[in-house]
C-alpha atoms as an extended CHARMM CRD file, in Angstrom:
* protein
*
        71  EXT
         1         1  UNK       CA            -41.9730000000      -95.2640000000      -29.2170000000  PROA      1               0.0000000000
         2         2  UNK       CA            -40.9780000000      -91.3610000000      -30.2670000000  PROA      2               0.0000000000
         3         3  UNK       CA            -40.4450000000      -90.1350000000      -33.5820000000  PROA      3               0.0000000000
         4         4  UNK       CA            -37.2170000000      -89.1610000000      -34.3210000000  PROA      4               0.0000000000
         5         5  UNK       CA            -38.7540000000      -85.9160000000      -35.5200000000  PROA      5               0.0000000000
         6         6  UNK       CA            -39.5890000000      -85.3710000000      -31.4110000000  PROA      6               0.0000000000
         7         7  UNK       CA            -36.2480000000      -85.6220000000      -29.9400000000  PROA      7               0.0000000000
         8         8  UNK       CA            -35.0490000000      -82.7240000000      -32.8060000000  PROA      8               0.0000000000
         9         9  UNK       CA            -38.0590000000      -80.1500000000      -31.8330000000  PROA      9               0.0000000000
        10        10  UNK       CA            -37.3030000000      -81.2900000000      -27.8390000000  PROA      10              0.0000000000
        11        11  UNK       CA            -33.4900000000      -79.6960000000      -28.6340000000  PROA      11              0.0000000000
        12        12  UNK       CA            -34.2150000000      -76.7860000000      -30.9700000000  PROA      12              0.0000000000
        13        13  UNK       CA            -36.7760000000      -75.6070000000      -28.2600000000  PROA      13              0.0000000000
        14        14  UNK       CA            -33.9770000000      -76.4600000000      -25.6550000000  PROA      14              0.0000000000
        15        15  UNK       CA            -31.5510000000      -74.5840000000      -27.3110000000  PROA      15              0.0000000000
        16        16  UNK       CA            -33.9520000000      -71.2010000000      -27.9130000000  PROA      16              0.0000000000
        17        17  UNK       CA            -34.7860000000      -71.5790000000      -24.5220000000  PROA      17              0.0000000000
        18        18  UNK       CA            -31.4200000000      -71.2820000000      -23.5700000000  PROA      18              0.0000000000
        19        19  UNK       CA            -31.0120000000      -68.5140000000      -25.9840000000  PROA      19              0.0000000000
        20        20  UNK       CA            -34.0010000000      -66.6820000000      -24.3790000000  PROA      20              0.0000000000
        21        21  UNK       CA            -32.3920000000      -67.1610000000      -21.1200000000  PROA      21              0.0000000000
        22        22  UNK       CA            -28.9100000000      -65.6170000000      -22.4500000000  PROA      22              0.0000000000
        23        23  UNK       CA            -30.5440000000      -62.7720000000      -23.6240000000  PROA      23              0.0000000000
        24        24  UNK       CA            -32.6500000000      -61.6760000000      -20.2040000000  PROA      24              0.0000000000
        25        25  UNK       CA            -30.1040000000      -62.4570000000      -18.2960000000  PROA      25              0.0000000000
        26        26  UNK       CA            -27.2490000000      -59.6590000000      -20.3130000000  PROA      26              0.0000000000
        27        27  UNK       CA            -30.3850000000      -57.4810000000      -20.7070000000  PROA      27              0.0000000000
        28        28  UNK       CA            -31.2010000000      -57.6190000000      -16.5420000000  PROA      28              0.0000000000
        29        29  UNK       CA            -27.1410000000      -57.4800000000      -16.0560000000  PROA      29              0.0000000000
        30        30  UNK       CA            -26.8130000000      -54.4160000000      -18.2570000000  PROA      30              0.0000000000
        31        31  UNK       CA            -29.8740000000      -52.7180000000      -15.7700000000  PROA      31              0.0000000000
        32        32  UNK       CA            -28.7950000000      -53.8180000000      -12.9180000000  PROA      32              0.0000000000
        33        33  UNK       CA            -25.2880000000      -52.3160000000      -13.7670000000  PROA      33              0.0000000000
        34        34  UNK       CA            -26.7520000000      -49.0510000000      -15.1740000000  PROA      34              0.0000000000
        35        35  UNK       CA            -28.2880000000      -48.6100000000      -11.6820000000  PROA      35              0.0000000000
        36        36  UNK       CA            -25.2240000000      -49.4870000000       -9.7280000000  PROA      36              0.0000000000
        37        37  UNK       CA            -22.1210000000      -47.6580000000      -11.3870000000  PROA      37              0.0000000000
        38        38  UNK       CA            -22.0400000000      -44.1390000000      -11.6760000000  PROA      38              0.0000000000
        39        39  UNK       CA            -20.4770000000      -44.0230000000      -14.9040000000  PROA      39              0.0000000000
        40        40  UNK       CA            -22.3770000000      -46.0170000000      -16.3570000000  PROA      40              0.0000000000
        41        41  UNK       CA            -24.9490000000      -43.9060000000      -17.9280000000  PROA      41              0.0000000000
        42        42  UNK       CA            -27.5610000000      -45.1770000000      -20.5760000000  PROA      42              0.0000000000
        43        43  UNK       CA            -27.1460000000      -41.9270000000      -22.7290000000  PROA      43              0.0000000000
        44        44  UNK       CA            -24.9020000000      -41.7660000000      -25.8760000000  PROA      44              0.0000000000
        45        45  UNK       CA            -23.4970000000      -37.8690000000      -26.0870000000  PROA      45              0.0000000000
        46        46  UNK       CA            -25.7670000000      -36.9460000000      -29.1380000000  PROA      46              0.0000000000
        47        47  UNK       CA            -28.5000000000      -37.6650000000      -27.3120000000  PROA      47              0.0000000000
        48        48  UNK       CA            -30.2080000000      -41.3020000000      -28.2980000000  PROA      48              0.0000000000
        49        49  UNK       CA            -32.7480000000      -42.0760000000      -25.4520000000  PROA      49              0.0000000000
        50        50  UNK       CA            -32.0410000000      -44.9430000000      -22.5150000000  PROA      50              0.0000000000
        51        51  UNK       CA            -35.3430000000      -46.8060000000      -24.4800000000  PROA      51              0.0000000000
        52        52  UNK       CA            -33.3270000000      -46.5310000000      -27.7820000000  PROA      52              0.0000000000
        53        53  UNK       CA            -29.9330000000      -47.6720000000      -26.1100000000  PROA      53              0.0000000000
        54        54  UNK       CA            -32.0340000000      -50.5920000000      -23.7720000000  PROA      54              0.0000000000
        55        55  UNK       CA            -33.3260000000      -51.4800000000      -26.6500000000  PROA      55              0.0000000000
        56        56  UNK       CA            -30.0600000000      -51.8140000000      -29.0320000000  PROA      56              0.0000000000
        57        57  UNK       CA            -28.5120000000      -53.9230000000      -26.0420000000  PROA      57              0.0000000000
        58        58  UNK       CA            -31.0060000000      -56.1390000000      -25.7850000000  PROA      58              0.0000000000
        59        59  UNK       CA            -30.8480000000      -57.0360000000      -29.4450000000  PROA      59              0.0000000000
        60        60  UNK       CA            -27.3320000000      -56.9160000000      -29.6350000000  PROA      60              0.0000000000
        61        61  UNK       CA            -27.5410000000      -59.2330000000      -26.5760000000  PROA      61              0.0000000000
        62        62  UNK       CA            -30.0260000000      -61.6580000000      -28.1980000000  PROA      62              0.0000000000
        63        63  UNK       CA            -27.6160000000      -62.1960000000      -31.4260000000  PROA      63              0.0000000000
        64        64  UNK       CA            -24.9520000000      -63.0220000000      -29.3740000000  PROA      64              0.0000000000
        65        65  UNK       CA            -26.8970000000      -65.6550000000      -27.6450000000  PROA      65              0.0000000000
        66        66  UNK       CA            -28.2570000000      -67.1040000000      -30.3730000000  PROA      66              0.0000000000
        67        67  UNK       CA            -24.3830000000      -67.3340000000      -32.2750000000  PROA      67              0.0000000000
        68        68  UNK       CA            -23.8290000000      -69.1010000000      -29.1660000000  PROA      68              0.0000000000
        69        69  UNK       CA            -26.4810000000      -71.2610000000      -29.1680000000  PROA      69              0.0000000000
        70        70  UNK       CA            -25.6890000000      -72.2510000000      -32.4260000000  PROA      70              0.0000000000
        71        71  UNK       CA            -21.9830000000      -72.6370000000      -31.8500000000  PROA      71              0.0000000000
């Protein structure tokens, strides 16, 4: 028989997991698109580096899955 405590950490780790998976997959979309469109250039006009931008995006990109997870 399984703890009730078990079937809680089985969805919280379900649920970051798909949170995880959110955020890679916007991260690898934002890339892929950065490769792909011409205008689409990972350089803000005063001069931030792609790292500093990637990097922003990727944050920004693992709050929103996590408000969705949590939603």
């Amino acid at each position: 028989m399984r703890s009730v405590g078990a079937g809680r950490w089985r969805r919280v780790a379900s649920q970051v997991g798909r949170s995880v998976t959110v955020w890679a997959v916007s991260t690898l979309t934002m890339l892929v698109l950065a490769g792909i469109l011409p205008d689409f250039r990972l350089q803000s006009p005063d001069g931030d580096s792609a790292t500093d931008i990637a990097m922003t995006a990727a944050v920004g990109a693992g709050a929103f899955g996590l408000l969705s997870a949590l939603v």
